Amino acid sequence: KLPMKTLAIASEMGHTYMTMPCAACFSRFRIAMQEVEHDPELRQRIAEDIGYEYNGGIEVDNLLTTVTEKVGYEAAAKPVVRKLEGLKMACYYGCLLTRPPSVTGEKDYEHPTNMDRLMEAMGAEAVQWSYKTDCCGGSLSLSTLDIALDLSHKILRNAIECGAALIVTACPLCHVNLDARQKQINAEFGGTFDIPIVYFTQLMGVAYGLHSKPLGMDKHLTDAIGLLKAKRLLYK
């Protein structure tokens, strides 16, 4: 009901396109739209509840796809003033941006490449690895922490084994699990993980010449600023 209410507000304002920086929000909106489209009774019940009947007309996307498909790789790379050269990264999509494909519309749902291509357009090197669409545990970190730590541990380990110096995400919850839980993962599995986790738009900002503070880099629990300064990509 809540996604449909938000769509109603957007529609009343004249919008035809919505993009979301959160993979979970993207998934919930797409699933809600699909369910009311295929269930007339549900659509009618929600329409009576919120005073709005969904009849399509609004496209819902995730921010990564908006940048790569609506803006385009060439246009996104045009403002680059500081190429991310020498930076090897694992592009982590998580499970909700691409699956289920019947909801997301993603053809390469097991091996997406648009974040890899975007980062490469910024001058970085995207490593080949095996966990780019595996689940980090998501909100299980609030209910069954041991499962989330195990899943996130495997992601961190594989990224490092494949040569990544940092992990790039397109989901805030994935970012939290991989960034904020590293000390707990080290304690649980006897590791020494200390790999930076960075949201993809933050790296775009670095390439565009922005400083660390407006990009929120100082809020991370793993140090991304030190690595980027060592690579001469950040000066403040």
PDB file of C-alpha atoms in Angstrom:
ATOM      1  CA  LYS A   1       0.000   0.000   0.000  1.00  0.00           C
ATOM      2  CA  LEU A   2       2.746   2.499   0.892  1.00  0.00           C
ATOM      3  CA  PRO A   3       4.545   2.224  -2.484  1.00  0.00           C
ATOM      4  CA  MET A   4       1.240   2.768  -4.272  1.00  0.00           C
ATOM      5  CA  LYS A   5       0.490   5.816  -2.127  1.00  0.00           C
ATOM      6  CA  THR A   6       3.883   7.283  -3.025  1.00  0.00           C
ATOM      7  CA  LEU A   7       3.215   6.595  -6.707  1.00  0.00           C
ATOM      8  CA  ALA A   8      -0.134   8.358  -6.350  1.00  0.00           C
ATOM      9  CA  ILE A   9       1.576  11.462  -4.954  1.00  0.00           C
ATOM     10  CA  ALA A  10       4.193  11.387  -7.728  1.00  0.00           C
ATOM     11  CA  SER A  11       1.489  10.973 -10.369  1.00  0.00           C
ATOM     12  CA  GLU A  12      -0.523  13.899  -8.994  1.00  0.00           C
ATOM     13  CA  MET A  13       2.620  16.019  -9.240  1.00  0.00           C
ATOM     14  CA  GLY A  14       2.951  15.101 -12.902  1.00  0.00           C
ATOM     15  CA  HIS A  15       5.965  12.828 -12.656  1.00  0.00           C
ATOM     16  CA  THR A  16       6.430   9.875 -15.006  1.00  0.00           C
ATOM     17  CA  TYR A  17       9.813   8.623 -13.772  1.00  0.00           C
ATOM     18  CA  MET A  18      11.161   7.778 -10.308  1.00  0.00           C
ATOM     19  CA  THR A  19      14.649   6.615  -9.427  1.00  0.00           C
ATOM     20  CA  MET A  20      15.805   5.187  -6.110  1.00  0.00           C
ATOM     21  CA  PRO A  21      19.253   5.073  -4.481  1.00  0.00           C
ATOM     22  CA  CYS A  22      18.073   2.160  -2.302  1.00  0.00           C
ATOM     23  CA  ALA A  23      17.900  -1.352  -3.773  1.00  0.00           C
ATOM     24  CA  ALA A  24      15.310  -2.477  -1.237  1.00  0.00           C
ATOM     25  CA  CYS A  25      13.020   0.464  -2.059  1.00  0.00           C
ATOM     26  CA  PHE A  26      13.450  -0.264  -5.771  1.00  0.00           C
ATOM     27  CA  SER A  27      12.517  -3.903  -5.189  1.00  0.00           C
ATOM     28  CA  ARG A  28       9.477  -3.094  -3.028  1.00  0.00           C
ATOM     29  CA  PHE A  29       8.100  -0.596  -5.536  1.00  0.00           C
ATOM     30  CA  ARG A  30       8.598  -2.918  -8.498  1.00  0.00           C
ATOM     31  CA  ILE A  31       6.980  -5.858  -6.647  1.00  0.00           C
ATOM     32  CA  ALA A  32       4.031  -3.725  -5.514  1.00  0.00           C
ATOM     33  CA  MET A  33       3.471  -2.466  -9.059  1.00  0.00           C
ATOM     34  CA  GLN A  34       3.595  -5.995 -10.436  1.00  0.00           C
ATOM     35  CA  GLU A  35       1.187  -7.338  -7.814  1.00  0.00           C
ATOM     36  CA  VAL A  36      -1.507  -4.715  -8.363  1.00  0.00           C
ATOM     37  CA  GLU A  37      -1.098  -5.059 -12.121  1.00  0.00           C
ATOM     38  CA  HIS A  38      -1.836  -8.794 -11.986  1.00  0.00           C
ATOM     39  CA  ASP A  39      -4.399  -8.789  -9.180  1.00  0.00           C
ATOM     40  CA  PRO A  40      -7.485  -6.656  -9.970  1.00  0.00           C
ATOM     41  CA  GLU A  41      -9.015  -7.353  -6.574  1.00  0.00           C
ATOM     42  CA  LEU A  42      -5.906  -6.171  -4.760  1.00  0.00           C
ATOM     43  CA  ARG A  43      -5.694  -3.117  -7.001  1.00  0.00           C
ATOM     44  CA  GLN A  44      -9.289  -2.199  -6.210  1.00  0.00           C
ATOM     45  CA  ARG A  45      -8.815  -2.707  -2.472  1.00  0.00           C
ATOM     46  CA  ILE A  46      -5.732  -0.487  -2.400  1.00  0.00           C
ATOM     47  CA  ALA A  47      -7.438   2.104  -4.592  1.00  0.00           C
ATOM     48  CA  GLU A  48     -10.297   2.336  -2.091  1.00  0.00           C
ATOM     49  CA  ASP A  49      -7.830   2.548   0.771  1.00  0.00           C
ATOM     50  CA  ILE A  50      -5.643   5.349  -0.606  1.00  0.00           C
ATOM     51  CA  GLY A  51      -8.034   6.996  -3.034  1.00  0.00           C
ATOM     52  CA  TYR A  52      -5.886   6.228  -6.050  1.00  0.00           C
ATOM     53  CA  GLU A  53      -6.014   3.501  -8.665  1.00  0.00           C
ATOM     54  CA  TYR A  54      -2.749   2.525 -10.265  1.00  0.00           C
ATOM     55  CA  ASN A  55      -2.971   2.475 -14.056  1.00  0.00           C
ATOM     56  CA  GLY A  56       0.706   2.580 -14.945  1.00  0.00           C
ATOM     57  CA  GLY A  57       2.365   5.624 -16.428  1.00  0.00           C
ATOM     58  CA  ILE A  58       5.238   5.881 -13.944  1.00  0.00           C
ATOM     59  CA  GLU A  59       8.555   4.161 -14.565  1.00  0.00           C
ATOM     60  CA  VAL A  60      10.454   3.098 -11.442  1.00  0.00           C
ATOM     61  CA  ASP A  61      14.200   2.535 -11.657  1.00  0.00           C
ATOM     62  CA  ASN A  62      17.255   2.247  -9.434  1.00  0.00           C
ATOM     63  CA  LEU A  63      19.845   5.016  -9.409  1.00  0.00           C
ATOM     64  CA  LEU A  64      22.590   2.892 -10.949  1.00  0.00           C
ATOM     65  CA  THR A  65      20.477   2.068 -13.992  1.00  0.00           C
ATOM     66  CA  THR A  66      19.359   5.685 -14.239  1.00  0.00           C
ATOM     67  CA  VAL A  67      22.975   6.795 -14.498  1.00  0.00           C
ATOM     68  CA  THR A  68      24.083   4.077 -16.919  1.00  0.00           C
ATOM     69  CA  GLU A  69      21.003   4.024 -19.162  1.00  0.00           C
ATOM     70  CA  LYS A  70      19.375   7.448 -18.903  1.00  0.00           C
ATOM     71  CA  VAL A  71      22.551   9.507 -18.547  1.00  0.00           C
ATOM     72  CA  GLY A  72      24.903   7.081 -20.305  1.00  0.00           C
ATOM     73  CA  TYR A  73      28.518   6.093 -19.707  1.00  0.00           C
ATOM     74  CA  GLU A  74      30.027   8.734 -21.973  1.00  0.00           C
ATOM     75  CA  ALA A  75      28.017  11.598 -20.486  1.00  0.00           C
ATOM     76  CA  ALA A  76      28.661  10.371 -16.931  1.00  0.00           C
ATOM     77  CA  ALA A  77      32.409  10.332 -17.620  1.00  0.00           C
ATOM     78  CA  LYS A  78      32.496  13.742 -19.248  1.00  0.00           C
ATOM     79  CA  PRO A  79      32.867  15.758 -15.973  1.00  0.00           C
ATOM     80  CA  VAL A  80      35.774  13.554 -14.779  1.00  0.00           C
ATOM     81  CA  VAL A  81      38.781  15.642 -13.770  1.00  0.00           C
ATOM     82  CA  ARG A  82      40.599  12.972 -11.775  1.00  0.00           C
ATOM     83  CA  LYS A  83      40.568   9.507 -13.347  1.00  0.00           C
ATOM     84  CA  LEU A  84      40.381   6.638 -10.880  1.00  0.00           C
ATOM     85  CA  GLU A  85      43.522   5.084 -12.355  1.00  0.00           C
ATOM     86  CA  GLY A  86      45.313   2.435 -10.325  1.00  0.00           C
ATOM     87  CA  LEU A  87      42.193   1.684  -8.292  1.00  0.00           C
ATOM     88  CA  LYS A  88      41.132  -1.962  -8.360  1.00  0.00           C
ATOM     89  CA  MET A  89      37.616  -2.529  -7.095  1.00  0.00           C
ATOM     90  CA  ALA A  90      34.977  -5.216  -6.756  1.00  0.00           C
ATOM     91  CA  CYS A  91      31.603  -3.942  -7.961  1.00  0.00           C
ATOM     92  CA  TYR A  92      28.988  -5.382  -5.623  1.00  0.00           C
ATOM     93  CA  TYR A  93      25.374  -5.323  -6.840  1.00  0.00           C
ATOM     94  CA  GLY A  94      23.795  -7.411  -4.098  1.00  0.00           C
ATOM     95  CA  CYS A  95      20.674  -9.492  -4.600  1.00  0.00           C
ATOM     96  CA  LEU A  96      17.849  -6.961  -5.013  1.00  0.00           C
ATOM     97  CA  LEU A  97      19.056  -4.819  -7.923  1.00  0.00           C
ATOM     98  CA  THR A  98      18.910  -7.716 -10.358  1.00  0.00           C
ATOM     99  CA  ARG A  99      16.626 -10.388  -8.872  1.00  0.00           C
ATOM    100  CA  PRO A 100      14.045 -11.664  -9.379  1.00  0.00           C
ATOM    101  CA  PRO A 101      14.458 -10.814 -13.084  1.00  0.00           C
ATOM    102  CA  SER A 102      10.681 -11.004 -13.588  1.00  0.00           C
ATOM    103  CA  VAL A 103      10.485  -7.932 -11.329  1.00  0.00           C
ATOM    104  CA  THR A 104      13.725  -6.093 -12.106  1.00  0.00           C
ATOM    105  CA  GLY A 105      13.736  -6.740 -15.839  1.00  0.00           C
ATOM    106  CA  GLU A 106      17.467  -7.491 -15.662  1.00  0.00           C
ATOM    107  CA  LYS A 107      18.671  -9.872 -18.379  1.00  0.00           C
ATOM    108  CA  ASP A 108      22.109 -10.546 -16.910  1.00  0.00           C
ATOM    109  CA  TYR A 109      20.805 -11.000 -13.386  1.00  0.00           C
ATOM    110  CA  GLU A 110      23.606 -13.371 -12.316  1.00  0.00           C
ATOM    111  CA  HIS A 111      26.393 -11.350 -13.915  1.00  0.00           C
ATOM    112  CA  PRO A 112      25.440  -7.676 -14.347  1.00  0.00           C
ATOM    113  CA  THR A 113      28.134  -5.374 -15.689  1.00  0.00           C
ATOM    114  CA  ASN A 114      26.744  -1.826 -15.732  1.00  0.00           C
ATOM    115  CA  MET A 115      28.448  -0.758 -12.482  1.00  0.00           C
ATOM    116  CA  ASP A 116      31.710  -2.311 -13.693  1.00  0.00           C
ATOM    117  CA  ARG A 117      31.448  -0.400 -16.975  1.00  0.00           C
ATOM    118  CA  LEU A 118      30.581   2.849 -15.193  1.00  0.00           C
ATOM    119  CA  MET A 119      33.590   2.599 -12.876  1.00  0.00           C
ATOM    120  CA  GLU A 120      35.826   1.715 -15.810  1.00  0.00           C
ATOM    121  CA  ALA A 121      34.518   4.803 -17.630  1.00  0.00           C
ATOM    122  CA  MET A 122      35.803   6.758 -14.605  1.00  0.00           C
ATOM    123  CA  GLY A 123      39.242   5.176 -15.079  1.00  0.00           C
ATOM    124  CA  ALA A 124      39.105   2.407 -12.448  1.00  0.00           C
ATOM    125  CA  GLU A 125      39.735  -1.318 -12.873  1.00  0.00           C
ATOM    126  CA  ALA A 126      36.823  -3.617 -12.010  1.00  0.00           C
ATOM    127  CA  VAL A 127      38.035  -7.067 -10.935  1.00  0.00           C
ATOM    128  CA  GLN A 128      36.331 -10.302 -11.896  1.00  0.00           C
ATOM    129  CA  TRP A 129      34.928 -12.045  -8.839  1.00  0.00           C
ATOM    130  CA  SER A 130      32.271 -14.569  -7.833  1.00  0.00           C
ATOM    131  CA  TYR A 131      30.089 -12.791  -5.262  1.00  0.00           C
ATOM    132  CA  LYS A 132      28.880  -9.688  -7.097  1.00  0.00           C
ATOM    133  CA  THR A 133      25.174 -10.635  -6.784  1.00  0.00           C
ATOM    134  CA  ASP A 134      25.271 -12.754  -3.624  1.00  0.00           C
ATOM    135  CA  CYS A 135      23.235 -11.622  -0.616  1.00  0.00           C
ATOM    136  CA  CYS A 136      25.026  -9.815   2.231  1.00  0.00           C
ATOM    137  CA  GLY A 137      22.289 -10.756   4.682  1.00  0.00           C
ATOM    138  CA  GLY A 138      20.320  -7.534   4.320  1.00  0.00           C
ATOM    139  CA  SER A 139      18.072  -6.839   7.291  1.00  0.00           C
ATOM    140  CA  LEU A 140      18.951 -10.244   8.780  1.00  0.00           C
ATOM    141  CA  SER A 141      21.709  -8.313  10.545  1.00  0.00           C
ATOM    142  CA  LEU A 142      18.941  -7.065  12.864  1.00  0.00           C
ATOM    143  CA  SER A 143      17.289 -10.426  13.528  1.00  0.00           C
ATOM    144  CA  THR A 144      19.751 -13.264  12.860  1.00  0.00           C
ATOM    145  CA  LEU A 145      23.126 -11.560  12.960  1.00  0.00           C
ATOM    146  CA  ASP A 146      25.174 -14.761  12.683  1.00  0.00           C
ATOM    147  CA  ILE A 147      23.735 -15.489   9.221  1.00  0.00           C
ATOM    148  CA  ALA A 148      24.385 -11.949   7.988  1.00  0.00           C
ATOM    149  CA  LEU A 149      27.966 -12.027   9.297  1.00  0.00           C
ATOM    150  CA  ASP A 150      28.629 -15.318   7.524  1.00  0.00           C
ATOM    151  CA  LEU A 151      27.235 -14.067   4.205  1.00  0.00           C
ATOM    152  CA  SER A 152      29.095 -10.742   4.412  1.00  0.00           C
ATOM    153  CA  HIS A 153      32.304 -12.519   5.423  1.00  0.00           C
ATOM    154  CA  LYS A 154      32.253 -14.569   2.204  1.00  0.00           C
ATOM    155  CA  ILE A 155      31.758 -11.432   0.106  1.00  0.00           C
ATOM    156  CA  LEU A 156      34.654  -9.579   1.741  1.00  0.00           C
ATOM    157  CA  ARG A 157      36.960 -12.593   1.488  1.00  0.00           C
ATOM    158  CA  ASN A 158      36.266 -13.208  -2.199  1.00  0.00           C
ATOM    159  CA  ALA A 159      36.707  -9.554  -3.147  1.00  0.00           C
ATOM    160  CA  ILE A 160      40.122  -9.429  -1.474  1.00  0.00           C
ATOM    161  CA  GLU A 161      41.178 -12.801  -2.920  1.00  0.00           C
ATOM    162  CA  CYS A 162      40.375 -11.455  -6.387  1.00  0.00           C
ATOM    163  CA  GLY A 163      42.625  -8.438  -5.909  1.00  0.00           C
ATOM    164  CA  ALA A 164      40.168  -5.676  -4.996  1.00  0.00           C
ATOM    165  CA  ALA A 165      41.425  -2.765  -2.895  1.00  0.00           C
ATOM    166  CA  LEU A 166      37.862  -1.665  -2.159  1.00  0.00           C
ATOM    167  CA  ILE A 167      34.268  -2.730  -2.714  1.00  0.00           C
ATOM    168  CA  VAL A 168      31.753  -0.508  -4.504  1.00  0.00           C
ATOM    169  CA  THR A 169      28.059  -0.838  -3.674  1.00  0.00           C
ATOM    170  CA  ALA A 170      24.770   0.422  -5.113  1.00  0.00           C
ATOM    171  CA  CYS A 171      22.678  -0.374  -2.016  1.00  0.00           C
ATOM    172  CA  PRO A 172      22.862   1.522   1.307  1.00  0.00           C
ATOM    173  CA  LEU A 173      21.988  -1.588   3.334  1.00  0.00           C
ATOM    174  CA  CYS A 174      24.720  -3.609   1.616  1.00  0.00           C
ATOM    175  CA  HIS A 175      27.073  -0.740   2.398  1.00  0.00           C
ATOM    176  CA  VAL A 176      26.151  -0.820   6.081  1.00  0.00           C
ATOM    177  CA  ASN A 177      26.565  -4.593   6.412  1.00  0.00           C
ATOM    178  CA  LEU A 178      29.939  -4.683   4.675  1.00  0.00           C
ATOM    179  CA  ASP A 179      31.307  -1.479   6.195  1.00  0.00           C
ATOM    180  CA  ALA A 180      29.948  -1.412   9.739  1.00  0.00           C
ATOM    181  CA  ARG A 181      30.186  -5.155  10.455  1.00  0.00           C
ATOM    182  CA  GLN A 182      33.846  -5.750   9.601  1.00  0.00           C
ATOM    183  CA  LYS A 183      35.022  -5.685  13.221  1.00  0.00           C
ATOM    184  CA  GLN A 184      32.292  -8.157  14.177  1.00  0.00           C
ATOM    185  CA  ILE A 185      33.208 -10.350  11.210  1.00  0.00           C
ATOM    186  CA  ASN A 186      36.867 -10.293  12.256  1.00  0.00           C
ATOM    187  CA  ALA A 187      35.905 -11.272  15.801  1.00  0.00           C
ATOM    188  CA  GLU A 188      33.603 -14.053  14.607  1.00  0.00           C
ATOM    189  CA  PHE A 189      35.903 -15.567  11.982  1.00  0.00           C
ATOM    190  CA  GLY A 190      39.334 -14.564  13.212  1.00  0.00           C
ATOM    191  CA  GLY A 191      40.002 -12.311  10.235  1.00  0.00           C
ATOM    192  CA  THR A 192      41.762  -9.004   9.701  1.00  0.00           C
ATOM    193  CA  PHE A 193      39.393  -7.384   7.224  1.00  0.00           C
ATOM    194  CA  ASP A 194      39.841  -3.645   6.762  1.00  0.00           C
ATOM    195  CA  ILE A 195      38.691  -3.056   3.191  1.00  0.00           C
ATOM    196  CA  PRO A 196      36.940   0.219   2.297  1.00  0.00           C
ATOM    197  CA  ILE A 197      33.284   0.030   1.210  1.00  0.00           C
ATOM    198  CA  VAL A 198      32.180   2.936  -0.986  1.00  0.00           C
ATOM    199  CA  TYR A 199      28.848   3.820  -2.623  1.00  0.00           C
ATOM    200  CA  PHE A 200      29.243   4.195  -6.394  1.00  0.00           C
ATOM    201  CA  THR A 201      28.159   7.854  -6.468  1.00  0.00           C
ATOM    202  CA  GLN A 202      30.870   8.681  -3.922  1.00  0.00           C
ATOM    203  CA  LEU A 203      33.508   7.407  -6.346  1.00  0.00           C
ATOM    204  CA  MET A 204      31.879   9.386  -9.134  1.00  0.00           C
ATOM    205  CA  GLY A 205      32.244  12.428  -6.877  1.00  0.00           C
ATOM    206  CA  VAL A 206      35.934  11.637  -6.310  1.00  0.00           C
ATOM    207  CA  ALA A 207      36.437  11.415 -10.082  1.00  0.00           C
ATOM    208  CA  TYR A 208      34.636  14.738 -10.466  1.00  0.00           C
ATOM    209  CA  GLY A 209      37.137  16.385  -8.105  1.00  0.00           C
ATOM    210  CA  LEU A 210      35.001  16.691  -4.954  1.00  0.00           C
ATOM    211  CA  HIS A 211      36.503  16.520  -1.472  1.00  0.00           C
ATOM    212  CA  SER A 212      35.884  13.733   1.027  1.00  0.00           C
ATOM    213  CA  LYS A 213      33.636  15.602   3.478  1.00  0.00           C
ATOM    214  CA  PRO A 214      30.794  16.574   1.098  1.00  0.00           C
ATOM    215  CA  LEU A 215      30.928  12.982  -0.176  1.00  0.00           C
ATOM    216  CA  GLY A 216      30.435  11.640   3.361  1.00  0.00           C
ATOM    217  CA  MET A 217      33.662   9.662   3.288  1.00  0.00           C
ATOM    218  CA  ASP A 218      34.431  10.733   6.864  1.00  0.00           C
ATOM    219  CA  LYS A 219      31.311   8.886   8.063  1.00  0.00           C
ATOM    220  CA  HIS A 220      32.566   5.433   7.053  1.00  0.00           C
ATOM    221  CA  LEU A 221      33.715   2.941   9.660  1.00  0.00           C
ATOM    222  CA  THR A 222      36.386   1.523   7.342  1.00  0.00           C
ATOM    223  CA  ASP A 223      38.873   4.050   6.038  1.00  0.00           C
ATOM    224  CA  ALA A 224      38.339   4.880   2.375  1.00  0.00           C
ATOM    225  CA  ILE A 225      40.002   8.295   2.582  1.00  0.00           C
ATOM    226  CA  GLY A 226      43.456   6.866   3.359  1.00  0.00           C
ATOM    227  CA  LEU A 227      43.422   4.591   0.314  1.00  0.00           C
ATOM    228  CA  LEU A 228      42.179   7.311  -2.025  1.00  0.00           C
ATOM    229  CA  LYS A 229      44.782   9.771  -0.766  1.00  0.00           C
ATOM    230  CA  ALA A 230      47.508   7.168  -1.213  1.00  0.00           C
ATOM    231  CA  LYS A 231      46.358   6.784  -4.819  1.00  0.00           C
ATOM    232  CA  ARG A 232      46.463  10.598  -5.193  1.00  0.00           C
ATOM    233  CA  LEU A 233      42.732  10.683  -5.880  1.00  0.00           C
ATOM    234  CA  LEU A 234      41.759  12.694  -2.796  1.00  0.00           C
ATOM    235  CA  TYR A 235      43.551  15.677  -1.296  1.00  0.00           C
ATOM    236  CA  LYS A 236      41.022  16.736   1.362  1.00  0.00           C
TER     237      LYS A 236
END
